Coordinates of C-alpha atoms in Angstrom, one line a residue:
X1432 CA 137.1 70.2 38.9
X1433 CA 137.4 68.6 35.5
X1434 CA 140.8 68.8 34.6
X1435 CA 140.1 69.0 31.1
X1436 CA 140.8 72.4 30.5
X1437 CA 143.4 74.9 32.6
X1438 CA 144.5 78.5 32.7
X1439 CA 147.0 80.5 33.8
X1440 CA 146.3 81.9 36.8
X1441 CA 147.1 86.0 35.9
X1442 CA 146.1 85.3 32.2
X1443 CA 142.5 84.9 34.2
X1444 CA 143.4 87.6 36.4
X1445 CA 143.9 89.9 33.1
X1446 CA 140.5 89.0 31.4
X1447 CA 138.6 89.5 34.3
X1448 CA 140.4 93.1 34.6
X1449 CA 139.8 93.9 30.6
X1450 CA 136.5 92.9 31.1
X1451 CA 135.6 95.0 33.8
X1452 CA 137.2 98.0 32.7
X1453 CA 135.1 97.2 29.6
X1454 CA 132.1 97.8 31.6
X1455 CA 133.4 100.9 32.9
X1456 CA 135.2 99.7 36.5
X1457 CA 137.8 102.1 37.6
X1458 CA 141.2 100.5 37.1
X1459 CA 142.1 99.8 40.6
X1460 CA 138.4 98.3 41.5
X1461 CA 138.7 96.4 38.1
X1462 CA 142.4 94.6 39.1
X1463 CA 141.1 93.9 42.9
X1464 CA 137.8 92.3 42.0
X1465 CA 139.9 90.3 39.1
X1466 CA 142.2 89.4 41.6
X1467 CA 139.6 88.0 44.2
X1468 CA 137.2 86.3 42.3
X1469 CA 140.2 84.1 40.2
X1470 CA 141.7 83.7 44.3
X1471 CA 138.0 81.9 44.6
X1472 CA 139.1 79.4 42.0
X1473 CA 142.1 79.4 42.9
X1474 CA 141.0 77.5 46.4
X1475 CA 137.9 75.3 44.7
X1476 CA 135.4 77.7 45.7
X1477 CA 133.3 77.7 41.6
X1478 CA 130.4 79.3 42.5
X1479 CA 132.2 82.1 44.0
X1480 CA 135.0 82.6 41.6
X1481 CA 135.1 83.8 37.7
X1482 CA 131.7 82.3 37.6
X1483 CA 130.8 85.5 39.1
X1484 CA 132.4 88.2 36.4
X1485 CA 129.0 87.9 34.1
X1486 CA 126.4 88.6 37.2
X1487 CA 128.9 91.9 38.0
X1488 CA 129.0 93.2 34.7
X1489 CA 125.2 92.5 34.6
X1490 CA 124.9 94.3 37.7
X1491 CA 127.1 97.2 36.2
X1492 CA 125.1 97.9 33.2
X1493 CA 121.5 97.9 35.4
X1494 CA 123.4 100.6 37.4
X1495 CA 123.5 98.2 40.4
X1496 CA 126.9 98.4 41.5
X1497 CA 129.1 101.2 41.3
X1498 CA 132.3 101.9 39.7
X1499 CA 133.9 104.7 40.9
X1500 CA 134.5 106.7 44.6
X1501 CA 135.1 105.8 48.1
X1502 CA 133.2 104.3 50.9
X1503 CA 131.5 106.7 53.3
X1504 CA 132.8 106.9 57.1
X1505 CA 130.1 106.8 59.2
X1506 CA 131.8 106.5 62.7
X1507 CA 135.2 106.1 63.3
X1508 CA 136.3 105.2 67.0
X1509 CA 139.8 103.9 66.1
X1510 CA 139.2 99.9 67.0
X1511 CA 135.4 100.2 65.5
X1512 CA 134.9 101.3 62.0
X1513 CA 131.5 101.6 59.8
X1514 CA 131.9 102.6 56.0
X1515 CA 129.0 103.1 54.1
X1516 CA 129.9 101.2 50.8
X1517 CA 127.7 103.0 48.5
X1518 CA 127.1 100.0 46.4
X1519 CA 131.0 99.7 45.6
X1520 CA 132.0 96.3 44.7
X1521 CA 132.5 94.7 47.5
X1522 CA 135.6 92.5 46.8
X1523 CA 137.8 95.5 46.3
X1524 CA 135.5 97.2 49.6
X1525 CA 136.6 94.1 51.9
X1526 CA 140.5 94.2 50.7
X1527 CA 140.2 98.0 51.5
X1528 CA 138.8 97.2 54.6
X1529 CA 141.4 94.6 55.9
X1530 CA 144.2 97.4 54.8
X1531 CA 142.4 99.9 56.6
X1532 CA 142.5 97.5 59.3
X1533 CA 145.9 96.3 59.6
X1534 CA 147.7 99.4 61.5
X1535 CA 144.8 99.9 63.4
X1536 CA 144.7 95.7 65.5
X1537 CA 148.3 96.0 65.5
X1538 CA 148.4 99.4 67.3
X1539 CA 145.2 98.1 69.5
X1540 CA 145.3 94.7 69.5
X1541 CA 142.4 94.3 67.9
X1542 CA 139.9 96.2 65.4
X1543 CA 136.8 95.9 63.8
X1544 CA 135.3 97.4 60.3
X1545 CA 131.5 97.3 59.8
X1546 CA 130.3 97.7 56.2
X1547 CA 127.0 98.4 55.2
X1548 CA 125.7 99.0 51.2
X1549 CA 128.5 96.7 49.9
X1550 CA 127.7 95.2 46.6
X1551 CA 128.2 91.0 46.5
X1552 CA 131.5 90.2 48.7
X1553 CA 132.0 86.6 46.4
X1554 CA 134.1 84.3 48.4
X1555 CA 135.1 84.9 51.7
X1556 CA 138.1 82.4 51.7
X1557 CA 139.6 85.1 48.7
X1558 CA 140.2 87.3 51.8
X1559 CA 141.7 85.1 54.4
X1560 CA 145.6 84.7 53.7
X1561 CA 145.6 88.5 53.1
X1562 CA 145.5 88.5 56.9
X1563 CA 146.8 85.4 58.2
X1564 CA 149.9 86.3 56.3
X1565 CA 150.5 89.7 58.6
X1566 CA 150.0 87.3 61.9
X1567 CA 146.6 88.3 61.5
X1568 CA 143.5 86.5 62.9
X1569 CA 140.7 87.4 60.4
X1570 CA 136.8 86.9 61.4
X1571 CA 135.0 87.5 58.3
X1572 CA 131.1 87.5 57.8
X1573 CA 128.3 88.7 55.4
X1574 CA 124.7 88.7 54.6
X1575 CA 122.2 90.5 52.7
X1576 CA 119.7 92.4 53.6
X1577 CA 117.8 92.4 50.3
X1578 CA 117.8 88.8 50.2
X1579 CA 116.1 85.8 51.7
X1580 CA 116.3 81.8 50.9
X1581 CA 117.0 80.0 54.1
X1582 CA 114.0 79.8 56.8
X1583 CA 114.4 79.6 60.8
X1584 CA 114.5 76.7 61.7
X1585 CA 111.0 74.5 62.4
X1586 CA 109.8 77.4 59.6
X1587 CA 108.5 77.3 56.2
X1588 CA 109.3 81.0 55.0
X1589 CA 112.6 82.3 54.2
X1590 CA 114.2 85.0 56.6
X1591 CA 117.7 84.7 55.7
X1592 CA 120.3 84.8 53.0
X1593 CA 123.2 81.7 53.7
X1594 CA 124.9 83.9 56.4
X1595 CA 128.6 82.7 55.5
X1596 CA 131.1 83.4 58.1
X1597 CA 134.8 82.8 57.8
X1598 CA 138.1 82.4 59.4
X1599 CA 141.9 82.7 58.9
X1600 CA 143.9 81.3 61.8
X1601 CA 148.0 81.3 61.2
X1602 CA 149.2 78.2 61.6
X1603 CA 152.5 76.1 60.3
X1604 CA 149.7 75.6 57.9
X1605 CA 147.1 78.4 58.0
X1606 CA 143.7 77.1 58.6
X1607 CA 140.9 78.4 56.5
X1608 CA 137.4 78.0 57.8
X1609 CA 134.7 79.1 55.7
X1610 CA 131.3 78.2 55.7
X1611 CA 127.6 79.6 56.2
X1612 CA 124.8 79.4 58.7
X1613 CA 122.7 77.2 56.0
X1614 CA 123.5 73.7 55.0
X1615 CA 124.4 75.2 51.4
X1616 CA 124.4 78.5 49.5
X1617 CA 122.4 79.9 47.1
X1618 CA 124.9 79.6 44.5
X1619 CA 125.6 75.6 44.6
X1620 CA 121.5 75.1 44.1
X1621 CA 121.8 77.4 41.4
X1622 CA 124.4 75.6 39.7
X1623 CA 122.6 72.0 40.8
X1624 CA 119.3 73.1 39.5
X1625 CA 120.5 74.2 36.2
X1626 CA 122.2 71.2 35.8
X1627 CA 119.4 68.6 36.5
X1628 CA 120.7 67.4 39.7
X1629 CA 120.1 66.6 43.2
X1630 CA 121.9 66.7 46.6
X1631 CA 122.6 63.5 47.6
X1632 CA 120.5 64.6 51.3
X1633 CA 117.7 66.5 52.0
X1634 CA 119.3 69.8 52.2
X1635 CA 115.9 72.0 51.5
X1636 CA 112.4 71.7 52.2
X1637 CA 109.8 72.6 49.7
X1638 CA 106.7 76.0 50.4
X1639 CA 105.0 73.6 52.6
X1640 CA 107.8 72.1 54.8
X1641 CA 108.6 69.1 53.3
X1642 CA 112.3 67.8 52.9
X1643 CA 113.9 67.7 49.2
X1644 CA 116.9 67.2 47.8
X1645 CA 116.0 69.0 44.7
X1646 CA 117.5 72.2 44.4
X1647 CA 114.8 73.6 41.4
X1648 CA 112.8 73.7 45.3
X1649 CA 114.3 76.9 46.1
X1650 CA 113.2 78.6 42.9
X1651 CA 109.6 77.2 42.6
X1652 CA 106.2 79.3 43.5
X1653 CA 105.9 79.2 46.2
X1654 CA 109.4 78.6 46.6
X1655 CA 111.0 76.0 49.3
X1656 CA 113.7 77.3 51.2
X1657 CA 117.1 75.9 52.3
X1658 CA 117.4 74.0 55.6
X1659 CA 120.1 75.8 58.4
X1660 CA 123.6 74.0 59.7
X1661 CA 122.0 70.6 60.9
X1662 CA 119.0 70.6 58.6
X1663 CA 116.1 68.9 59.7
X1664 CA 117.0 67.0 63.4
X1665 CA 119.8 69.7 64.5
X1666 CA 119.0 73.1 62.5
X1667 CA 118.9 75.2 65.8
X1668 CA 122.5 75.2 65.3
X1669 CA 122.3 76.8 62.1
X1670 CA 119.6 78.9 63.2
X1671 CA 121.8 80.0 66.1
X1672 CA 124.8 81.2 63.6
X1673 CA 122.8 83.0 61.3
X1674 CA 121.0 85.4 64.2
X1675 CA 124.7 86.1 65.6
X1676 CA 125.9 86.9 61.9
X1677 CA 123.2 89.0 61.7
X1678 CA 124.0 90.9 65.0
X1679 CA 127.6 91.0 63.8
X1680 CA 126.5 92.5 60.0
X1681 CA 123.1 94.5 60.3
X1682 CA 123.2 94.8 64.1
X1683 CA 126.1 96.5 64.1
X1684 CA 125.7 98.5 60.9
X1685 CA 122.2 100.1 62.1
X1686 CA 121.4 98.6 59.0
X1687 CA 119.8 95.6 57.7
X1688 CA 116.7 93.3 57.2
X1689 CA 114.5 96.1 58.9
X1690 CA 115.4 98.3 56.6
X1691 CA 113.5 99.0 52.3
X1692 CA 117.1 97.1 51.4
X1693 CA 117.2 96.6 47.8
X1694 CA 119.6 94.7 44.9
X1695 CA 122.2 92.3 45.3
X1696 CA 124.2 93.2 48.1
X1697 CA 126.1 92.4 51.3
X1698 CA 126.7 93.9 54.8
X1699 CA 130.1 93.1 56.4
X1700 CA 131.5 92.5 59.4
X1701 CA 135.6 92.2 60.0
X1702 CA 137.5 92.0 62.8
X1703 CA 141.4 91.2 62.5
X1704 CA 143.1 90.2 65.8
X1705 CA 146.9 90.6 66.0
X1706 CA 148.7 87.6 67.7
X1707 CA 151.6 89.7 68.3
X1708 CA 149.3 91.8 70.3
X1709 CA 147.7 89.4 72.4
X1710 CA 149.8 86.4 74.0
X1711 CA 153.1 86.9 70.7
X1712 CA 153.2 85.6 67.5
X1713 CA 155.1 82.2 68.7
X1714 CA 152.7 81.3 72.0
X1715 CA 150.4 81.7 69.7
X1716 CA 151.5 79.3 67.0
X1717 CA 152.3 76.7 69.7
X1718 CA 149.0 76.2 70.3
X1719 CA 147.1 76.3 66.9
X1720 CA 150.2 74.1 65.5
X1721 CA 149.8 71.7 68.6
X1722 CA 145.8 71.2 68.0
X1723 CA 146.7 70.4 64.0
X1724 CA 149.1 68.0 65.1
X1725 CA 146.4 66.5 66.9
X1726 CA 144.1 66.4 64.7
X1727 CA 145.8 65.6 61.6
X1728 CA 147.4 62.7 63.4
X1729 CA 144.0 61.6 64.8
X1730 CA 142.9 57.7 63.5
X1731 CA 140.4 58.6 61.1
X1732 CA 136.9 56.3 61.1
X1733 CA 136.4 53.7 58.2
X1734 CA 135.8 55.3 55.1
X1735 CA 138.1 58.3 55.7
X1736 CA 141.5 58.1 54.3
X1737 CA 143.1 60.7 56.5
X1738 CA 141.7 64.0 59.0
X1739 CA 141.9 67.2 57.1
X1740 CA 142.2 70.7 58.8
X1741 CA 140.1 73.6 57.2
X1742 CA 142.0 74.8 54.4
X1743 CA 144.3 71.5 54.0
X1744 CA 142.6 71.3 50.6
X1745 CA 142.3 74.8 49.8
X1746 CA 145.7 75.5 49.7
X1747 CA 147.1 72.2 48.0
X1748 CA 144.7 72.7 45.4
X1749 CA 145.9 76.6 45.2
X1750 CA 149.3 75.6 44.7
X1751 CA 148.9 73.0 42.5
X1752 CA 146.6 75.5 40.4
X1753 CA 149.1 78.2 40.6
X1754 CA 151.8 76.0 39.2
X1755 CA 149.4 73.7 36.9
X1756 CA 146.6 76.2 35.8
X1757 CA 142.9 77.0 36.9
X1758 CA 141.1 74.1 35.9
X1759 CA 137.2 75.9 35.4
X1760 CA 134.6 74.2 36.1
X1761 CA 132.7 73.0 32.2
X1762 CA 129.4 75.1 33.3
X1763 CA 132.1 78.5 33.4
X1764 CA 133.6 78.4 30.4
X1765 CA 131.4 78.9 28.0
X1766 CA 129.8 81.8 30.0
X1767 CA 132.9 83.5 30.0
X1768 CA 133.7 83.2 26.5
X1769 CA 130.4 84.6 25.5
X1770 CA 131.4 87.9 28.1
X1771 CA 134.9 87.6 26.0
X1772 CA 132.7 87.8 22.8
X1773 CA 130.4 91.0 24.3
X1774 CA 133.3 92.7 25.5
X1775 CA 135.5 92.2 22.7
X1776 CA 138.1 90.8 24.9
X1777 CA 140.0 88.2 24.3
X1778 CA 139.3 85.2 26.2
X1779 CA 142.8 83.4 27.0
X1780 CA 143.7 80.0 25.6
X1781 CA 144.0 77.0 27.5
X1782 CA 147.2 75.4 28.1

């Protein structure tokens, strides 16, 4: 974050929706999207946030994503779901979804929505407190069938996209957990690359499998690839968790990296598990609020001021945004004042 410059959080939420509708985004898509990628700022997660709004309308005008309808239902068993997204975007797909899913785990226990032809899903943290809020445990996970950037582990070409999976667990505090089967995502090297720097480790190994930290790596030819969750002396992990989100997004959708898949994109897996269903809202809470305690009182090891649960940050940072103002990242905010200029919307001012 720099700091320098801050904005109010629905002033954001308002460009973003004026400059979707611009592009031709029905209303309701247009204030859901807004409302999810500036919730992506909102908890520090830049690459995922506004930063995004110029790739969608891209995608828009090359006819990429859709802008109008409803997602197909390809099998219905009341617990298990599968949509067909038909390209829809996929922020306003996955808040659908989690609606869709809400009467469904509480009258069940538990239920499960399976998406497959959903446009980009940006950051799957956007979605968590939309659950955790109802009592809700939310398992949240993604990858794309059309893309490829992180290879098995021990190998040299790519196979996978990042694989991020995600987690809302209510808590006291809710913990947020949201991270990816690869050491880092496709957007972060991105932003590094065009920037000029490195990763401070070797995070990515070049076409011939040697280690890097240099980010440009991934879009060389041949290009390198980036390393899975343990990178180079524990990837199997990594390796592991991006085959299960793959059973868990194209396994389960019948639809995935064996298929022509093509354009930017994202199959989905949700599950939402009620704790009122299962053991009650309060033996539940006991126990996650007694493992925070632990760990948040645990002595931390030189160097670390204090032990964080997932989502400690997030969420101070959220309300300190809500209250302060967005601070956007310097890289952003030109970008979106040039889509301000395009779209003849007016980009709002800083305070």
């Amino acid at each position: 974050m720099t700091g320098q410059q801050r904005y109010s959080a629905q002033a954001l939420r308002d460009f973003a929706t004026r400059v979707l509708d611009k592009a031709g985004m029905q209303a309701q898509l247009a204030a859901t999207v807004a409302d999810v990628l500036v919730e992506g700022d909102l908890l520090g997660h830049t690459t995922h946030g506004l930063a995004l709004l110029g790739p969608y309308v891209a995608e828009i005008e090359k006819g990429q994503m859709s802008c109008t309808g409803e997602p197909g239902v390809l099998s219905d068993k009341g617990a298990a779901v599968l949509w067909d997204g038909g390209r829809l975007p996929g922020p306003w797909l996955v808040t659908r979804a989690i609606e869709e899913l809400l009467p469904r785990a509480r009258q069940f226990g538990s239920a499960t929505l399976v998406i497959r032809r959903s446009h980009h899903i940006a950051c799957l943290a956007s979605y968590l407190l939309k659950a955790v809020e109802q009592d809700m445990l939310i398992v949240l996970a993604s990858s794309d069938p059309a893309g490829r950037s992180v290879a098995p582990f021990g190998g040299t070409e790519a196979v996978f996209t990042p694989n991020p999976i995600a987690a809302g667990i209510p808590a006291a505090s809710p913990l947020l957990i949201d991270i990816s089967a690869s050491v880092t995502t496709n957007g972060m090297s991105a932003r590094m690359a065009q920037q000029g720097r490195q990763f401070d480790e070797e995070w990515l190994i070049d076409a011939q499998g040697n280690p890097t930290r240099d980010p440009s790596t991934l879009f060389a030819s041949p290009p390198g690839t980036i390393l899975p969750v343990g990178g180079l002396s524990a990837g199997h992990k990594g390796y592991g968790l991006a085959l299960l989100v793959e059973a868990l997004t194209g396994g389960l959708a019948g639809y995935g990296r064996a298929d022509d898949a093509s354009g930017w994109g994202a199959t989905v897996y949700l599950s939402l598990y009620d704790t009122v269903g299962f053991c009650g809202k309060q033996a539940f809470r006991r126990q996650m609020d007694w493992l925070a305690e632990q760990c948040r009182g645990n002595r931390p090891r030189p160097g670390v001021e204090a032990v964080r649960l997932p989502g400690d940050r997030a969420l101070a940072l959220r309300a300190q945004q809500l209250e302060q103002g967005v601070a956007l990242e310097d890289v952003i905010v030109p970008a979106l004042q040039r889509l301000a200029d395009t779209c003849a919307v007016p980009f709002p001012a800083s305070r």
